[in-house]
Short mmCIF file of C-alpha atoms and ligand atoms in Angstrom, two decimals:
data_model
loop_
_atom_site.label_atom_id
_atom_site.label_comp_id
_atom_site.label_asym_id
_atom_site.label_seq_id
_atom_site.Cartn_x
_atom_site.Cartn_y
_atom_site.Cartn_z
CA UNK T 1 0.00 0.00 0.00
CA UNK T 2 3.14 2.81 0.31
CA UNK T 3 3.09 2.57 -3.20
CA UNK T 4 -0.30 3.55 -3.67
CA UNK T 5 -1.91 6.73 -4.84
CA UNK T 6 -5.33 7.58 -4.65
CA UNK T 7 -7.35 10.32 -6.88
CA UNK T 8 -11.07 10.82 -6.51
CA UNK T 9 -12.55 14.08 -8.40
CA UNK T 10 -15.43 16.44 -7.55
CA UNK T 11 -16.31 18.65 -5.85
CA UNK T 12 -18.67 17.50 -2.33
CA UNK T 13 -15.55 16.97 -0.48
CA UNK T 14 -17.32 15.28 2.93
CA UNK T 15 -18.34 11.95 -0.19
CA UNK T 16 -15.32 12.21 -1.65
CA UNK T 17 -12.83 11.86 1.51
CA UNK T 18 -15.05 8.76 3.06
CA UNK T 19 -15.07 7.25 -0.71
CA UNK T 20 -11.43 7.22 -0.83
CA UNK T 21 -10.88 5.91 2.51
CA UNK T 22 -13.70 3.29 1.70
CA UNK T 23 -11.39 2.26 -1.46
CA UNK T 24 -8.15 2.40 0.25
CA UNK T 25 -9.78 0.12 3.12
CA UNK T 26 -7.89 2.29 5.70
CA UNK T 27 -10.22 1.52 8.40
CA UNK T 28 -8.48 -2.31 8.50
CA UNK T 29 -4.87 -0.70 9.59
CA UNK T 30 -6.79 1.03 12.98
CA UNK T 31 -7.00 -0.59 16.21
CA UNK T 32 -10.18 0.05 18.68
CA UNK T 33 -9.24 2.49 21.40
CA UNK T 34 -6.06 3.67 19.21
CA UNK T 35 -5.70 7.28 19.18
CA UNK T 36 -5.94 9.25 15.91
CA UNK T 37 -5.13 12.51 15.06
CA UNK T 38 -6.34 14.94 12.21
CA UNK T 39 -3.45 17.35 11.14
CA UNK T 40 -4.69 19.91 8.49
CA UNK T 41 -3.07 23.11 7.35
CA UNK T 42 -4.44 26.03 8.67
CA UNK T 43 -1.19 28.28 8.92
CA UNK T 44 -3.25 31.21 8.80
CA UNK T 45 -6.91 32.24 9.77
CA UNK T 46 -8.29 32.37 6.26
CA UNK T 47 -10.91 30.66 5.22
CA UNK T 48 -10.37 27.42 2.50
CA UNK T 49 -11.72 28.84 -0.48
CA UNK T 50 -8.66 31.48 -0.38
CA UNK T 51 -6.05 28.94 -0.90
CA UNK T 52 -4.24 28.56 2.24
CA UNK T 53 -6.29 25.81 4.25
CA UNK T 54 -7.57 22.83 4.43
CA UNK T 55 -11.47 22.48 3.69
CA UNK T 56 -12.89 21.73 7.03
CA UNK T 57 -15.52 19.42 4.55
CA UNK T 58 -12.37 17.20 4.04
CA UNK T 59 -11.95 16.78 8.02
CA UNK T 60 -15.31 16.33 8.65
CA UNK T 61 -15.75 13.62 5.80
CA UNK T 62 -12.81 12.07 7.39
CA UNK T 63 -14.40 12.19 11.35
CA UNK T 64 -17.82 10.96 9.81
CA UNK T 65 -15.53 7.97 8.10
CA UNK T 66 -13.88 7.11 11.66
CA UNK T 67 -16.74 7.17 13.96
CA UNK T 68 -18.84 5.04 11.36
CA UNK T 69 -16.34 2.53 11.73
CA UNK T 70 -16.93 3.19 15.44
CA UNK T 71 -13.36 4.72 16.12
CA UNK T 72 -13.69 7.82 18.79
CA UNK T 73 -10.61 8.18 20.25
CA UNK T 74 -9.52 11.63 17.91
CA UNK T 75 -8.45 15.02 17.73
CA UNK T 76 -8.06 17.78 15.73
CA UNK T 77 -4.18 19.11 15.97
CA UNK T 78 -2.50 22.10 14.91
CA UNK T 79 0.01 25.11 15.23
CA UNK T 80 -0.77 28.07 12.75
CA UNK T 81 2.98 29.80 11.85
CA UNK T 82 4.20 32.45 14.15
CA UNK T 83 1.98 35.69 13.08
CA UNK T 84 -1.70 33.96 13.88
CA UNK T 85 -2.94 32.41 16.98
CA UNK T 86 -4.11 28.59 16.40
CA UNK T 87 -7.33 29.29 18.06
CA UNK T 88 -8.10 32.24 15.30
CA UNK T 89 -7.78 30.03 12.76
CA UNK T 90 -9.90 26.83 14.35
CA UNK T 91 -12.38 29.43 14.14
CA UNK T 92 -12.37 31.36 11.54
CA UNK T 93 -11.40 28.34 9.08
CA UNK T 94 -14.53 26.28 10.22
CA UNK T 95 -12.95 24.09 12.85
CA UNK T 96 -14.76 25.26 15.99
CA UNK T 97 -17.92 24.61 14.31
CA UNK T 98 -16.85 20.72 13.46
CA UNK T 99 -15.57 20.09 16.74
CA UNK T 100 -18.97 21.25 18.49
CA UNK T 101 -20.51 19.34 15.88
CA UNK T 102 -18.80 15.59 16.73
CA UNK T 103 -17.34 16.71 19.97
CA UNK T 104 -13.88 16.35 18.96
CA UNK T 105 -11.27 18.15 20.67
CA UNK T 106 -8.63 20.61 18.56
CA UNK T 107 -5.32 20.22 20.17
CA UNK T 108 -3.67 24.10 20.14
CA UNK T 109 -0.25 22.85 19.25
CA UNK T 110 1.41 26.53 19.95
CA UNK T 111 0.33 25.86 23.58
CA UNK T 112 1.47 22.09 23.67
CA UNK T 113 5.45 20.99 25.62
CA UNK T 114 7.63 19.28 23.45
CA UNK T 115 10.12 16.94 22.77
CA UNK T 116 13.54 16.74 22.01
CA UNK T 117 14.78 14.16 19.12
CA UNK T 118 17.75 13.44 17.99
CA UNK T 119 17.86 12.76 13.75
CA UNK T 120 21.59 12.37 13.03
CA UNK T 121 23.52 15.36 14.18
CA UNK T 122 20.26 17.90 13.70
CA UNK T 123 18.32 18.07 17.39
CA UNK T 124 14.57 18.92 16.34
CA UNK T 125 11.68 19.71 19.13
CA UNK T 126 8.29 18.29 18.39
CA UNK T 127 5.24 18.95 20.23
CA UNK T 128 4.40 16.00 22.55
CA UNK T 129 0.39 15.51 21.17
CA UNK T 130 1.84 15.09 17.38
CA UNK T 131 4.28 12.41 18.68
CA UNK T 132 2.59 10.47 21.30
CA UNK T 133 -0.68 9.76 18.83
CA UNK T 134 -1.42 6.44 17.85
CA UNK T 135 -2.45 7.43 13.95
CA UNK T 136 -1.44 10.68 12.52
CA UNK T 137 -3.28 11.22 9.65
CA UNK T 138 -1.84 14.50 8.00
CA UNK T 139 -3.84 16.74 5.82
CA UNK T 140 -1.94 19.25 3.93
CA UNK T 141 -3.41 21.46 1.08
CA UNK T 142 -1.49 21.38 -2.36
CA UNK T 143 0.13 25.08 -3.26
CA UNK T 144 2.98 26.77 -4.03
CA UNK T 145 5.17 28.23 -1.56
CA UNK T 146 7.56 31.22 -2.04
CA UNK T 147 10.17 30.11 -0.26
CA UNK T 148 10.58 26.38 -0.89
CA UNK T 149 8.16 26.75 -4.48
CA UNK T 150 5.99 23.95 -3.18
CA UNK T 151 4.48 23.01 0.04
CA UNK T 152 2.19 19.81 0.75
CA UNK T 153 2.79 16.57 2.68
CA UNK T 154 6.42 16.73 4.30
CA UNK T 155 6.10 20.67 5.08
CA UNK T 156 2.96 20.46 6.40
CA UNK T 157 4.25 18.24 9.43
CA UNK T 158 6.10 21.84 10.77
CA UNK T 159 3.23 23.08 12.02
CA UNK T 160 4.11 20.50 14.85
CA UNK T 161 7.05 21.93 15.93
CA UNK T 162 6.85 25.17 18.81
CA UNK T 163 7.09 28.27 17.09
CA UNK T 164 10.81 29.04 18.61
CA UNK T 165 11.54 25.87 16.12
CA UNK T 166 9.51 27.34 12.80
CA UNK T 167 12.40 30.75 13.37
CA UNK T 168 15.02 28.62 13.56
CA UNK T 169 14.10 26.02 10.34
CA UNK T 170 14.29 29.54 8.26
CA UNK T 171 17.75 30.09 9.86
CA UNK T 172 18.86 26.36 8.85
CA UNK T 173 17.94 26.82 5.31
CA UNK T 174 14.19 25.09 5.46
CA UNK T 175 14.59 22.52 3.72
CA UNK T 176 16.92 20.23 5.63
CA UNK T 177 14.76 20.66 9.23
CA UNK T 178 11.45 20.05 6.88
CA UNK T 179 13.10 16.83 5.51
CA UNK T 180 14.83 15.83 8.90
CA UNK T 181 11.29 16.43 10.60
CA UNK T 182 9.60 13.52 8.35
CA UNK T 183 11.90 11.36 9.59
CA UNK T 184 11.33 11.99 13.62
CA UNK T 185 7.88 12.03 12.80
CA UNK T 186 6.23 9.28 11.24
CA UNK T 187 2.83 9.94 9.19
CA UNK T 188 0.41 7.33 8.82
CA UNK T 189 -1.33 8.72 6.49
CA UNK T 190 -1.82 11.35 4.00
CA UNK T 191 -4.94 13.21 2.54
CA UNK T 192 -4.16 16.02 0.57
CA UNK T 193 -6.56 18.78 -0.35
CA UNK T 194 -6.05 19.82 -3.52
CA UNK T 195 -9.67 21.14 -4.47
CA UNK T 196 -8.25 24.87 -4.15
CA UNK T 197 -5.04 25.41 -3.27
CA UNK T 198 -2.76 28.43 -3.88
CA UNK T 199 -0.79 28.64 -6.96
CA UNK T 200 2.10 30.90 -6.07
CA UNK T 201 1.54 31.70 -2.42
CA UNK T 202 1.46 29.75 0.87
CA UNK T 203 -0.67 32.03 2.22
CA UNK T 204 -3.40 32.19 -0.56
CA UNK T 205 -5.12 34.59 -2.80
CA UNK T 206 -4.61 32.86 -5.76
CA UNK T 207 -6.50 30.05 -5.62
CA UNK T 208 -6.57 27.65 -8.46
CA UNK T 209 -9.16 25.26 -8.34
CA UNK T 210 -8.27 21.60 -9.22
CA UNK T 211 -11.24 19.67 -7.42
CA UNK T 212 -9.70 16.92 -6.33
CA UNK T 213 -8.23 15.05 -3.15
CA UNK T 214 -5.08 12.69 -2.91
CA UNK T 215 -4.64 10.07 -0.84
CA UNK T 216 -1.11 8.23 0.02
CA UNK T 217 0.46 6.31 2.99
CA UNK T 218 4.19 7.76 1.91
CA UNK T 219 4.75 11.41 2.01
CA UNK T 220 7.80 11.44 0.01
CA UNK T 221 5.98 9.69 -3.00
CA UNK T 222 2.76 11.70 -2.39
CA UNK T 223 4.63 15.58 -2.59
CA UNK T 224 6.60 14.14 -5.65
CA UNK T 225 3.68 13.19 -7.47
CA UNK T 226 1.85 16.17 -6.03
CA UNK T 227 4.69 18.55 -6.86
CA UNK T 228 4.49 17.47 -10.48
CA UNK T 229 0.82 18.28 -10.57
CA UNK T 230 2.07 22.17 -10.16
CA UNK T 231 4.50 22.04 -12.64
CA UNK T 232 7.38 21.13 -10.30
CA UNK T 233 9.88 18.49 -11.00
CA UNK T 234 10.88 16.46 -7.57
CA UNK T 235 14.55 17.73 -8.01
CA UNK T 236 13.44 21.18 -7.86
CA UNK T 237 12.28 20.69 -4.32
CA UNK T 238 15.31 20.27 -2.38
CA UNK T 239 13.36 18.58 0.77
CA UNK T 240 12.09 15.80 -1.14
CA UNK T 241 14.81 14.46 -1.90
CA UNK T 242 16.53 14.63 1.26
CA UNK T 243 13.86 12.79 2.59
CA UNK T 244 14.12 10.53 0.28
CA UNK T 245 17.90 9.94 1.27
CA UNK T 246 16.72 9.83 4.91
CA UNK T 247 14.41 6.31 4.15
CA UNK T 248 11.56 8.32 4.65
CA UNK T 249 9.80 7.13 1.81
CA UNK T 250 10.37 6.71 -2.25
CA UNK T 251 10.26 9.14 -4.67
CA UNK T 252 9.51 7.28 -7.61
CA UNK T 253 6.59 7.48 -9.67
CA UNK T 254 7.53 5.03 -11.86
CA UNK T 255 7.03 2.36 -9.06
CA UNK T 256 3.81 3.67 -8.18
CA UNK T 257 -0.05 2.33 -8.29
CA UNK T 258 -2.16 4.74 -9.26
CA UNK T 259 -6.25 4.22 -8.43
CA UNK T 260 -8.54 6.94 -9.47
CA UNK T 261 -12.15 7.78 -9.18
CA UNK T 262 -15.45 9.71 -10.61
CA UNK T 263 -13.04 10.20 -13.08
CA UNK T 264 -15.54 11.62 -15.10
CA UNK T 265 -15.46 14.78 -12.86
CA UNK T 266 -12.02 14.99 -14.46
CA UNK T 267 -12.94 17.47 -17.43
CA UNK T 268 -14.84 20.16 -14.96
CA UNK T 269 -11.03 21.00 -13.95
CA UNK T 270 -10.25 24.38 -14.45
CA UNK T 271 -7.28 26.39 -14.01
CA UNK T 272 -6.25 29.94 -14.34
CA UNK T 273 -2.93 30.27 -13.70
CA UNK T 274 -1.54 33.49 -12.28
CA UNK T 275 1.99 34.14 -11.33
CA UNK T 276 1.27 37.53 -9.45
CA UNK T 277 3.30 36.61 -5.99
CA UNK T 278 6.36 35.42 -7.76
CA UNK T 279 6.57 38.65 -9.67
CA UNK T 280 6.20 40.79 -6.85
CA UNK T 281 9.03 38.28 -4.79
CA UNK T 282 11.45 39.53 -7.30
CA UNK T 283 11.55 42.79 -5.60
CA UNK T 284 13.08 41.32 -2.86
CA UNK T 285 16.41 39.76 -1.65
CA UNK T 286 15.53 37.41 0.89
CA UNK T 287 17.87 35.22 2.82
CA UNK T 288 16.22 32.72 5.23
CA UNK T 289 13.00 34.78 6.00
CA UNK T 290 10.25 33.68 7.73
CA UNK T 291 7.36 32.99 5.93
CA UNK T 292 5.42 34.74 8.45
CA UNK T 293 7.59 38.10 7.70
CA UNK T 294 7.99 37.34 3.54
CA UNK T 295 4.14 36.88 2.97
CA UNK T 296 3.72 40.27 4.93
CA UNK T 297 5.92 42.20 2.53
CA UNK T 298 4.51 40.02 -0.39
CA UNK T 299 0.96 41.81 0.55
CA UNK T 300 3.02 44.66 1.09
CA UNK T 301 4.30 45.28 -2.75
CA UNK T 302 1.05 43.78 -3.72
CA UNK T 303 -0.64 46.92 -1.88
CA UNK T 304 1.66 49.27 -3.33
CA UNK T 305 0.67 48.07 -6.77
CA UNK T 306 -2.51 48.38 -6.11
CA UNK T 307 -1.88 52.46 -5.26
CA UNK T 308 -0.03 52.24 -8.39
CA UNK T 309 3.36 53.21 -6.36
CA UNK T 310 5.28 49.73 -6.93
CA UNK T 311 7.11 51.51 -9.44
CA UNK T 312 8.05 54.41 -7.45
CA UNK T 313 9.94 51.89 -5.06
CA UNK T 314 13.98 52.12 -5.60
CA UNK T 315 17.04 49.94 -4.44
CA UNK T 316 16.99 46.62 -2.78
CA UNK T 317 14.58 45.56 -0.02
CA UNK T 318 16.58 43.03 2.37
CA UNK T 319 14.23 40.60 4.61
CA UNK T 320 15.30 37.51 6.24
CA UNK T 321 17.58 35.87 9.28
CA UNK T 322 20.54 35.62 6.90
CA UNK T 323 21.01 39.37 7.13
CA UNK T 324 21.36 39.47 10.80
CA UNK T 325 24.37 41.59 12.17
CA UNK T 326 24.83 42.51 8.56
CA UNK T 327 25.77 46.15 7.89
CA UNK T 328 24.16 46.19 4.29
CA UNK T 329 22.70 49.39 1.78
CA UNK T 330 19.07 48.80 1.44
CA UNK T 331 15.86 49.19 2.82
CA UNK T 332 15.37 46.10 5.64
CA UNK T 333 11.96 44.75 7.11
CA UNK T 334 11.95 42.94 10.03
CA UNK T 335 14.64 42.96 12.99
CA UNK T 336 16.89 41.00 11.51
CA UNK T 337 17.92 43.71 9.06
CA UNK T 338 18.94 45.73 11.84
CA UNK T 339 22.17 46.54 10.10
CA UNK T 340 20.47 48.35 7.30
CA UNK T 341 20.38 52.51 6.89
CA UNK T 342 16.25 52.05 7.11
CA UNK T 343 14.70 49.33 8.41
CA UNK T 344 11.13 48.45 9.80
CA UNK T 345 11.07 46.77 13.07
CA UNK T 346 8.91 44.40 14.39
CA UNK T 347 9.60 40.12 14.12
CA UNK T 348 7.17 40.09 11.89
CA UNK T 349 5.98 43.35 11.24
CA UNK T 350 2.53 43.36 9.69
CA UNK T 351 1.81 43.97 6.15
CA UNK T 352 -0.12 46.97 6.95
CA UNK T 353 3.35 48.34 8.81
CA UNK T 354 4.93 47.23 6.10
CA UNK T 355 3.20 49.36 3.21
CA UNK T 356 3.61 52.38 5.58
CA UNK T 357 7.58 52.30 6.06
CA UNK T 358 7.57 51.49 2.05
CA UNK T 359 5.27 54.04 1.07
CA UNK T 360 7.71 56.80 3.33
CA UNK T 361 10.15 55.74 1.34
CA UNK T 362 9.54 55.89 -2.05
CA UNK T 363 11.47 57.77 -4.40
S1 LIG S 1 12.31 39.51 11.69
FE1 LIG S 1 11.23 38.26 10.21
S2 LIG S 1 12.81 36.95 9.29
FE2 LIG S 1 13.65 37.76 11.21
S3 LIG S 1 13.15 36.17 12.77
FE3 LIG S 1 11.52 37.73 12.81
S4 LIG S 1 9.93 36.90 11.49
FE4 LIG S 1 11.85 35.80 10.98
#
């Protein structure tokens, strides 16, 4: 079954989640009593149809699927990045609503102790709920990321780290942590929404919808086949193959069984693509920034545009943890550019913050 990949297409998520776990007869690898945990993305409080999160329709579809095969015993579990609050985003992304609904708890992973573990020479803190469960069954949303170009199965798994961790993965480069992560962690499964993710942008606004939803026990062969379905070859995403070196899983498609369904759904697909956030990212040098801090200044430029004073904006804007205790020309954003002439504080500052310090110094 690692080898296997499972498409269904449409677009009633809550059917199509319990039809392909119904056809991937995952209910025969749980145990009664075991406990099971739901990890979905919801890095920031925005609601699905942006881009960003996971469809609350594709958790609930999955809870309805467990507690008809008379499995109880879950949770809901997740740490939004560093500029939201977890609890804003169980809310405003549909989650508080679905938990009322079954009576499932959500597990506030920013709040949870961790754990030290040891993967070769790298030392990586997890939070204690995400390691101690039973059955994690992770549910990232397919998109493109600005840092790292893609984001899915294997990144998904750092919103179970503290956030003092999610600084210090952008200081060590992101992709070796994200890689070294998957193999500290182990996922059981993997249900990927890809009805609406983001095409250039982690945290939305372009969405791009593709109306359908992945399922795969191996997380290294579900972002490579995933990666490719945004244009993305696997050796353009540095983390997959690391992971891949690490035994985490295979990254070969080749070797793979693919099953899909309603197939006739298929030719409803549409998608616009739009490659506004990358073109605005070329404005900046960034060195090891946040994401938190980078999509900020991303809405930043993108407000500017909208004023019509992008243009207007001269010489290099500097953002990221590789400029620290760097004296450097430049306009810097965030504390970490401390060393520039101008610089905005704040770790992040917000967008809005952002488009102010820009706009006072335009040309
Ligand atoms: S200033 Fe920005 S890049 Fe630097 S640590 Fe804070 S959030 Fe990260």
């Amino acid at each position: 079954m690692k080898n296997e990949i499972h498409i269904i297409y449409g677009t009633n998520p809550i059917q199509m989640v319990q039809e392909l776990l119904e056809k991937a007869k995952i209910a025969k690898d749980l145990d009664q009593g075991m406990s099971i945990a739901l990890k979905p993305n919801l890095v920031v409080a925005k609601p699905s149809y942006e881009g960003a999160t996971t469809s609350p329709f594709i958790v609930e579809g999955i809870i309805q699927y467990l507690l008809a095969h008379n499995y109880k015993n879950i949770s809901i579990i997740e740490g939004s990045w560093v500029g939201d609050r977890t609890p804003r985003a169980f809310k405003i992304c549909g989650y508080e609503a679905a938990s009322r609904r079954y009576n499932i708890p959500l597990v506030d992973l920013q709040k949870d102790s961790s754990q030290e573990v040891m993967v070769k020479e790298l030392s990586l803190k997890i939070c204690q709920k995400a390691l101690e469960t039973n059955y994690l069954i992770n549910i990232p949303v397919l998109k493109a990321h600005c840092q790292t170009l893609f984001t899915c199965a294997l990144k998904n798994l750092k919103g179970c780290i503290p956030n003092s961790e999610k600084r210090r993965y952008h200081s060590l480069g992101l992709h070796k942590p994200i890689a070294y992560l998957a193999k500290a962690l182990q996922v059981d499964l993997n249900i990927v929404d890809a009805l609406n993710g983001d095409l250039s942008f982690e945290e939305g606004g372009n969405p791009i919808r593709m109306d359908r939803i992945i399922l795969g026990k191996d997380p290294v062969l579900v972002d490579t086949y995933c990666s490719s379905l945004i244009g993305y070859r696997k050796e353009e995403i540095a983390y997959i193959k690391m992971a891949e070196q690490l035994g985490v899983g295979l990254a070969d498609l080749t070797q793979t069984k693919f099953f899909e369904y309603s197939t006739e759904l298929k030719n409803k697909v549409s998608f616009q693509p739009s490659k506004k956030a990358e073109r605005l990212a070329q404005k900046v040098e960034a060195l090891d920034a946040c994401s938190a801090c980078f999509g900020g200044l991303i809405h930043g430029l993108n407000r500017l545009e909208d004023s019509g004073k992008l243009n207007k904006l001269k010489g290099e804007i500097l953002i990221g943890q590789g400029y620290k205790h760097q004296a450097r020309p430049g306009l810097g954003i965030g504390n970490c550019t401390s060393g520039c002439p101008k610089y905005l504080k704040g770790c992040p500052p917000s967008a809005l913050e952002i488009v102010e310090f820009l706009k006072n110094n335009l040309k």
